[in-house]
Structure formats: C-alpha cells, structure tokens
C-alpha cells in the first residue's frame, strides 16, 4: 500500500497541473511580440503535455484508492502555484512557466526522499514526470538564452 505522504503529493500535483493547464492557455492566448508564433505554438505543446501529466497523476491516485481533486475550487485551494497574469511581458511569462515546472519537479523530488515501501509505482510516475519537466525547463531556458538551473 502506498503511504499517505505519497498520495498527498500526488494530489497536490493534480491541483498544480490543473492550474497550470489554464495558465498555459492564458499565456498561449495573450503572449505577444516578435516571437509570438514561436511561443504561441510552444505553449500549445506545453498545455498538451501538462494535460497528459495531469491525467496521469490523477489516475495513479485512483489506482491507489485516492480521490483526486477535480474542481477549480479545489485546485485554487491546494495548488502551490500562482495563476497567470495576462498582462505580463513575454519573457516574464516564459520565466514564470519555467519556475512552475521547476517547482513541480522539486516537490516530486522532495517527496521521493520520504517515500516508503509500497510507493514504488508512484516513484516511477514521478521519475517519468521529472524527466519530461527537465527537458522542457532546459528548452525554455535555452530559448531565453539562459543556462538550465534546476
Ligand atoms: Fe490555440
């Protein structure tokens, strides 16, 4: 059986991905400037990725008899991320998304240090998410001309 700590982190990430899905649409719609086409398209790719990861953590929770948060109200209450600002500058939007990806990655990493026997499947889920998040962190950082700092 999975530990309560592992299940709680899974559900926190359901809330984070739920919020991030909306936030990525916000930035997909409102980003502007000379790199509009590049970022508009990239943000669409990211909300599709996040939709996949969001469903993945929720279903992993259901497989462990957990109850994933499933309303906007719950996401706002339990997410550790902030909603997007549609008036933000382009670079700020991308930095914001990089930081959100880093935060989810870090929360999974921290949680795994406290995992117990029975948490192996959740650990596999987190490891696969971390791999995908890190790849995007690297690419978005490169797009801003910055080194990847995890
Ligand atoms: Fe679109």
Coordinates of C-alpha atoms and ligand atoms in Angstrom, one line a residue:
X1 CA 0.0 0.0 0.0
X2 CA 1.2 3.5 -0.8
X3 CA 2.0 5.9 2.0
X4 CA -0.3 8.8 2.8
X5 CA 2.6 11.3 2.1
X6 CA 3.0 9.9 -1.4
X7 CA -0.8 10.1 -2.0
X8 CA -0.9 13.7 -0.7
X9 CA 1.9 14.8 -3.0
X10 CA 0.1 13.1 -6.0
X11 CA -3.0 15.1 -5.2
X12 CA -1.1 18.3 -4.8
X13 CA 0.3 17.8 -8.3
X14 CA -3.2 17.1 -9.6
X15 CA -4.0 20.6 -8.4
X16 CA -0.8 22.1 -9.8
X17 CA -1.3 20.6 -13.2
X18 CA -4.9 21.6 -13.2
X19 CA -4.0 25.2 -12.5
X20 CA -1.1 25.1 -15.0
X21 CA -3.3 23.8 -17.8
X22 CA -5.4 27.0 -17.5
X23 CA -2.3 29.2 -17.0
X24 CA -0.7 27.8 -20.2
X25 CA -3.8 28.7 -22.2
X26 CA -3.8 32.2 -20.7
X27 CA -0.2 32.7 -21.9
X28 CA -0.9 30.9 -25.2
X29 CA -3.6 33.5 -25.9
X30 CA -2.1 36.6 -24.5
X31 CA 1.6 36.3 -25.3
X32 CA 2.7 38.9 -28.0
X33 CA 5.6 40.5 -29.7
X34 CA 8.1 39.4 -32.3
X35 CA 8.3 35.8 -31.0
X36 CA 4.6 35.4 -30.9
X37 CA 4.4 32.5 -33.4
X38 CA 7.2 30.5 -31.7
X39 CA 5.8 30.9 -28.1
X40 CA 2.2 30.6 -29.1
X41 CA 2.9 27.2 -30.6
X42 CA 5.3 26.1 -27.8
X43 CA 2.7 27.0 -25.2
X44 CA 0.1 24.8 -27.0
X45 CA 2.6 21.9 -26.9
X46 CA 3.1 22.5 -23.2
X47 CA -0.6 22.6 -22.3
X48 CA -1.0 19.3 -24.2
X49 CA 1.9 17.9 -22.3
X50 CA 0.5 19.1 -19.0
X51 CA -2.9 17.7 -19.8
X52 CA -1.2 14.3 -20.2
X53 CA 0.7 14.6 -16.9
X54 CA -2.4 15.9 -15.1
X55 CA -4.4 12.9 -16.1
X56 CA -1.5 10.6 -15.2
X57 CA -1.2 11.7 -11.6
X58 CA -4.9 11.7 -11.1
X59 CA -5.3 8.2 -12.4
X60 CA -2.3 7.0 -10.4
X61 CA -4.1 8.3 -7.3
X62 CA -7.3 6.5 -8.3
X63 CA -5.3 3.3 -8.7
X64 CA -4.4 3.7 -5.0
X65 CA -7.9 4.3 -3.9
X66 CA -7.3 8.0 -3.6
X67 CA -9.6 10.8 -4.6
X68 CA -8.1 13.3 -7.0
X69 CA -9.1 16.9 -6.7
X70 CA -11.5 17.6 -9.6
X71 CA -12.8 21.1 -9.3
X72 CA -11.4 24.6 -10.0
X73 CA -12.1 25.5 -6.4
X74 CA -10.0 22.6 -5.1
X75 CA -7.2 23.4 -7.5
X76 CA -7.0 27.0 -6.3
X77 CA -7.1 25.8 -2.7
X78 CA -4.5 23.1 -3.0
X79 CA -2.2 24.3 -5.7
X80 CA 1.2 25.7 -4.7
X81 CA 1.4 27.7 -8.0
X82 CA 0.1 31.1 -8.8
X83 CA -2.4 31.9 -11.6
X84 CA -1.1 33.6 -14.7
X85 CA -1.0 37.4 -15.4
X86 CA -2.2 38.0 -18.9
X87 CA -0.6 41.4 -18.9
X88 CA 2.9 40.1 -18.1
X89 CA 5.8 40.7 -20.6
X90 CA 6.6 37.8 -22.9
X91 CA 9.9 37.0 -21.1
X92 CA 8.2 37.1 -17.7
X93 CA 5.6 34.6 -18.9
X94 CA 8.2 32.1 -20.1
X95 CA 10.2 32.6 -16.8
X96 CA 7.0 32.0 -14.9
X97 CA 6.4 28.7 -16.6
X98 CA 10.0 27.6 -16.2
X99 CA 9.6 28.3 -12.5
X100 CA 6.4 26.4 -12.2
X101 CA 7.9 23.4 -13.9
X102 CA 10.9 23.7 -11.6
X103 CA 8.6 23.8 -8.6
X104 CA 6.6 20.7 -9.5
X105 CA 9.9 18.9 -10.2
X106 CA 11.3 19.9 -6.8
X107 CA 8.1 18.9 -5.0
X108 CA 8.3 15.5 -6.5
X109 CA 12.0 15.2 -5.8
X110 CA 11.4 16.2 -2.1
X111 CA 8.5 13.8 -1.7
X112 CA 10.5 10.9 -3.1
X113 CA 13.1 11.3 -0.3
X114 CA 10.4 10.3 2.2
X115 CA 8.9 7.5 0.2
X116 CA 8.3 4.2 1.9
X117 CA 7.8 0.6 0.9
X118 CA 4.8 0.5 -1.3
X119 CA 5.4 3.8 -3.0
X120 CA 7.4 2.3 -5.9
X121 CA 4.8 2.8 -8.6
X122 CA 4.3 6.4 -7.6
X123 CA 8.0 6.9 -7.6
X124 CA 8.1 5.6 -11.2
X125 CA 5.4 8.1 -12.1
X126 CA 7.4 11.0 -10.5
X127 CA 10.6 9.9 -12.2
X128 CA 9.0 9.9 -15.6
X129 CA 7.4 13.4 -14.9
X130 CA 10.7 14.8 -13.7
X131 CA 12.4 13.6 -16.9
X132 CA 9.8 15.4 -19.1
X133 CA 9.7 18.5 -17.0
X134 CA 13.5 18.8 -17.0
X135 CA 13.6 18.6 -20.8
X136 CA 11.1 21.5 -21.1
X137 CA 13.0 23.5 -18.4
X138 CA 16.2 23.1 -20.5
X139 CA 14.5 24.1 -23.7
X140 CA 12.6 27.1 -22.4
X141 CA 15.8 28.3 -20.6
X142 CA 17.7 27.9 -23.8
X143 CA 15.0 30.0 -25.6
X144 CA 15.7 32.8 -23.2
X145 CA 19.4 32.4 -23.6
X146 CA 19.9 31.2 -20.1
X147 CA 21.6 28.2 -18.5
X148 CA 19.4 25.5 -17.0
X149 CA 19.4 25.8 -13.3
X150 CA 17.2 23.1 -11.7
Ligands
LIG1 FE1 -4.8 27.7 -29.7

